[in-house]
Amino acid sequence: MSDIPPPPPGLPTSDRLASVGQRAIAQVIDGLIIGVPLFIITASIGGDITDRDNDNLLWLTVLWLGVSLVYNTAFIATTGATLGKRIMKLRVVNRVDGSPVALSYAAVRALVPTVAGLIPVIGFALNIAGYVRAIFHPHRQGLHDAAAGTVVVRRD
């Protein structure tokens, strides 16, 4: 017997759940939307992101993660989708009834990968593991989705 309950009646059927591939492409798009401007700003103020001995590297990492946290929380809470998810025609909904995600749950969803990203050396691997979980989960929930009680669905 599975410890994963079937989706509730209000939740879209599993054929409407976003594929892991669609979600990955949306994540790459969001990474470019956040990363390109931040890279330009970082380069213009003289930040060297390749110098591991640079004291500014920690602050640049915190800045990048902070912007990502705010970006993801704000977009998911207000529109249900980041720009990358909109382009891919996806949205994040409450797992219980398919309703929009409240600000607090959007913040939890964004906070999980942010906290993992702050862990030196293994943070990136932890993030990847959190996302890979969606491949094996019947509702395609990554660790961040499970923590926030959300799923990602296709907008038709």
C-alpha positions as a Markdown table, in Angstrom:
| # | Residue | x | y | z |
|---|---|---|---|---|
| 1 | Met | 0.0 | 0.0 | 0.0 |
| 2 | Ser | 1.3 | 3.4 | -0.9 |
| 3 | Asp | 1.7 | 6.2 | 1.6 |
| 4 | Ile | 0.9 | 8.7 | -1.1 |
| 5 | Pro | -2.9 | 9.4 | -1.2 |
| 6 | Pro | -4.6 | 9.7 | -4.5 |
| 7 | Pro | -5.2 | 13.3 | -5.8 |
| 8 | Pro | -8.3 | 15.0 | -4.2 |
| 9 | Pro | -11.3 | 15.7 | -6.5 |
| 10 | Gly | -10.4 | 19.4 | -6.9 |
| 11 | Leu | -6.9 | 18.7 | -8.2 |
| 12 | Pro | -6.3 | 18.4 | -11.9 |
| 13 | Thr | -5.8 | 14.8 | -13.1 |
| 14 | Ser | -2.3 | 13.4 | -13.4 |
| 15 | Asp | -2.4 | 13.9 | -17.2 |
| 16 | Arg | -2.5 | 17.7 | -16.4 |
| 17 | Leu | 0.6 | 17.5 | -14.1 |
| 18 | Ala | 3.6 | 19.2 | -15.7 |
| 19 | Ser | 6.3 | 16.9 | -16.8 |
| 20 | Val | 9.7 | 17.1 | -15.2 |
| 21 | Gly | 11.2 | 18.2 | -18.6 |
| 22 | Gln | 8.7 | 21.1 | -18.9 |
| 23 | Arg | 9.6 | 22.2 | -15.3 |
| 24 | Ala | 13.3 | 21.9 | -16.0 |
| 25 | Ile | 13.0 | 24.2 | -19.1 |
| 26 | Ala | 11.0 | 26.7 | -17.1 |
| 27 | Gln | 13.7 | 26.6 | -14.4 |
| 28 | Val | 16.4 | 27.3 | -17.0 |
| 29 | Ile | 14.4 | 30.2 | -18.4 |
| 30 | Asp | 13.9 | 31.6 | -14.9 |
| 31 | Gly | 17.6 | 31.2 | -14.2 |
| 32 | Leu | 18.4 | 33.2 | -17.3 |
| 33 | Ile | 15.9 | 35.9 | -16.4 |
| 34 | Ile | 17.5 | 36.3 | -13.0 |
| 35 | Gly | 21.1 | 35.4 | -13.8 |
| 36 | Val | 21.8 | 37.6 | -16.9 |
| 37 | Pro | 20.9 | 40.9 | -15.3 |
| 38 | Leu | 22.6 | 39.9 | -12.0 |
| 39 | Phe | 25.7 | 38.9 | -13.9 |
| 40 | Ile | 25.8 | 42.2 | -15.8 |
| 41 | Ile | 25.4 | 44.1 | -12.5 |
| 42 | Thr | 28.0 | 42.0 | -10.8 |
| 43 | Ala | 30.5 | 42.5 | -13.7 |
| 44 | Ser | 29.8 | 46.2 | -13.9 |
| 45 | Ile | 30.6 | 46.8 | -10.2 |
| 46 | Gly | 33.8 | 44.7 | -10.5 |
| 47 | Gly | 32.7 | 41.5 | -8.8 |
| 48 | Asp | 34.8 | 38.6 | -9.8 |
| 49 | Ile | 32.6 | 35.5 | -9.5 |
| 50 | Thr | 35.4 | 33.2 | -10.6 |
| 51 | Asp | 37.8 | 34.2 | -7.7 |
| 52 | Arg | 37.0 | 31.7 | -4.9 |
| 53 | Asp | 39.3 | 33.6 | -2.5 |
| 54 | Asn | 37.3 | 36.8 | -3.1 |
| 55 | Asp | 35.4 | 37.9 | 0.1 |
| 56 | Asn | 32.7 | 39.3 | -2.1 |
| 57 | Leu | 31.8 | 35.8 | -3.4 |
| 58 | Leu | 29.7 | 35.0 | -0.3 |
| 59 | Trp | 27.8 | 38.3 | -0.6 |
| 60 | Leu | 27.2 | 37.7 | -4.3 |
| 61 | Thr | 25.9 | 34.2 | -3.6 |
| 62 | Val | 23.6 | 35.6 | -1.0 |
| 63 | Leu | 22.4 | 38.3 | -3.4 |
| 64 | Trp | 21.7 | 35.8 | -6.2 |
| 65 | Leu | 19.8 | 33.5 | -3.8 |
| 66 | Gly | 17.9 | 36.4 | -2.3 |
| 67 | Val | 16.8 | 37.7 | -5.6 |
| 68 | Ser | 15.7 | 34.2 | -6.6 |
| 69 | Leu | 13.8 | 33.8 | -3.4 |
| 70 | Val | 11.9 | 37.1 | -3.8 |
| 71 | Tyr | 11.3 | 36.4 | -7.6 |
| 72 | Asn | 9.9 | 32.9 | -7.0 |
| 73 | Thr | 7.8 | 33.9 | -3.9 |
| 74 | Ala | 6.3 | 37.0 | -5.5 |
| 75 | Phe | 5.4 | 35.5 | -8.8 |
| 76 | Ile | 4.0 | 32.2 | -7.4 |
| 77 | Ala | 2.0 | 34.0 | -4.8 |
| 78 | Thr | 0.6 | 36.7 | -7.1 |
| 79 | Thr | 0.1 | 34.9 | -10.5 |
| 80 | Gly | 0.8 | 31.2 | -9.8 |
| 81 | Ala | 3.7 | 31.1 | -12.2 |
| 82 | Thr | 7.1 | 32.6 | -12.7 |
| 83 | Leu | 7.9 | 34.1 | -16.1 |
| 84 | Gly | 9.6 | 30.8 | -17.1 |
| 85 | Lys | 6.5 | 28.8 | -16.0 |
| 86 | Arg | 4.3 | 31.2 | -17.9 |
| 87 | Ile | 6.3 | 30.8 | -21.1 |
| 88 | Met | 6.1 | 27.0 | -20.6 |
| 89 | Lys | 2.3 | 27.3 | -19.9 |
| 90 | Leu | 2.7 | 25.9 | -16.3 |
| 91 | Arg | 1.3 | 27.1 | -13.0 |
| 92 | Val | 1.8 | 26.1 | -9.3 |
| 93 | Val | -1.4 | 25.2 | -7.4 |
| 94 | Asn | -2.3 | 23.9 | -4.0 |
| 95 | Arg | -2.1 | 20.1 | -3.9 |
| 96 | Val | -5.2 | 19.7 | -1.9 |
| 97 | Asp | -7.8 | 21.5 | -4.0 |
| 98 | Gly | -6.0 | 23.0 | -7.0 |
| 99 | Ser | -6.5 | 26.6 | -5.7 |
| 100 | Pro | -3.9 | 29.4 | -6.0 |
| 101 | Val | -0.9 | 29.3 | -3.6 |
| 102 | Ala | -1.0 | 31.6 | -0.6 |
| 103 | Leu | 2.0 | 33.9 | 0.0 |
| 104 | Ser | 3.2 | 31.8 | 3.0 |
| 105 | Tyr | 3.2 | 28.6 | 1.0 |
| 106 | Ala | 4.9 | 30.3 | -2.0 |
| 107 | Ala | 7.6 | 31.5 | 0.4 |
| 108 | Val | 8.1 | 28.0 | 1.9 |
| 109 | Arg | 8.3 | 26.6 | -1.7 |
| 110 | Ala | 11.0 | 29.1 | -2.6 |
| 111 | Leu | 12.9 | 28.9 | 0.7 |
| 112 | Val | 13.7 | 25.1 | 0.4 |
| 113 | Pro | 16.0 | 25.4 | -2.6 |
| 114 | Thr | 17.4 | 28.7 | -1.3 |
| 115 | Val | 18.4 | 27.2 | 2.1 |
| 116 | Ala | 20.0 | 24.2 | 0.3 |
| 117 | Gly | 21.9 | 26.6 | -2.0 |
| 118 | Leu | 23.5 | 28.3 | 1.1 |
| 119 | Ile | 25.1 | 25.0 | 2.3 |
| 120 | Pro | 28.8 | 25.1 | 1.2 |
| 121 | Val | 30.1 | 22.5 | -1.1 |
| 122 | Ile | 27.0 | 20.2 | -1.2 |
| 123 | Gly | 24.2 | 22.8 | -1.7 |
| 124 | Phe | 24.0 | 22.4 | -5.4 |
| 125 | Ala | 23.8 | 18.6 | -5.1 |
| 126 | Leu | 21.1 | 18.9 | -2.5 |
| 127 | Asn | 19.1 | 21.2 | -4.8 |
| 128 | Ile | 19.4 | 18.7 | -7.7 |
| 129 | Ala | 18.3 | 15.8 | -5.4 |
| 130 | Gly | 15.3 | 17.9 | -4.3 |
| 131 | Tyr | 14.3 | 18.4 | -7.9 |
| 132 | Val | 15.1 | 14.8 | -9.0 |
| 133 | Arg | 12.6 | 13.6 | -6.4 |
| 134 | Ala | 9.8 | 14.8 | -8.8 |
| 135 | Ile | 10.9 | 12.2 | -11.3 |
| 136 | Phe | 10.0 | 9.4 | -8.9 |
| 137 | His | 7.0 | 11.0 | -7.1 |
| 138 | Pro | 3.5 | 10.1 | -8.4 |
| 139 | His | 2.4 | 13.7 | -8.2 |
| 140 | Arg | 5.7 | 14.9 | -9.6 |
| 141 | Gln | 6.5 | 16.9 | -6.4 |
| 142 | Gly | 10.0 | 18.0 | -5.8 |
| 143 | Leu | 11.1 | 18.4 | -2.2 |
| 144 | His | 10.1 | 22.1 | -2.4 |
| 145 | Asp | 6.6 | 21.2 | -3.6 |
| 146 | Ala | 6.2 | 18.6 | -0.8 |
| 147 | Ala | 7.2 | 21.1 | 1.8 |
| 148 | Ala | 4.7 | 23.7 | 0.5 |
| 149 | Gly | 1.9 | 21.3 | -0.4 |
| 150 | Thr | 1.9 | 22.3 | -4.1 |
| 151 | Val | 2.0 | 20.7 | -7.5 |
| 152 | Val | 2.9 | 22.1 | -10.9 |
| 153 | Val | 0.2 | 21.7 | -13.6 |
| 154 | Arg | -0.1 | 22.6 | -17.3 |
| 155 | Arg | -2.3 | 25.5 | -18.2 |
| 156 | Asp | -4.4 | 24.5 | -21.2 |
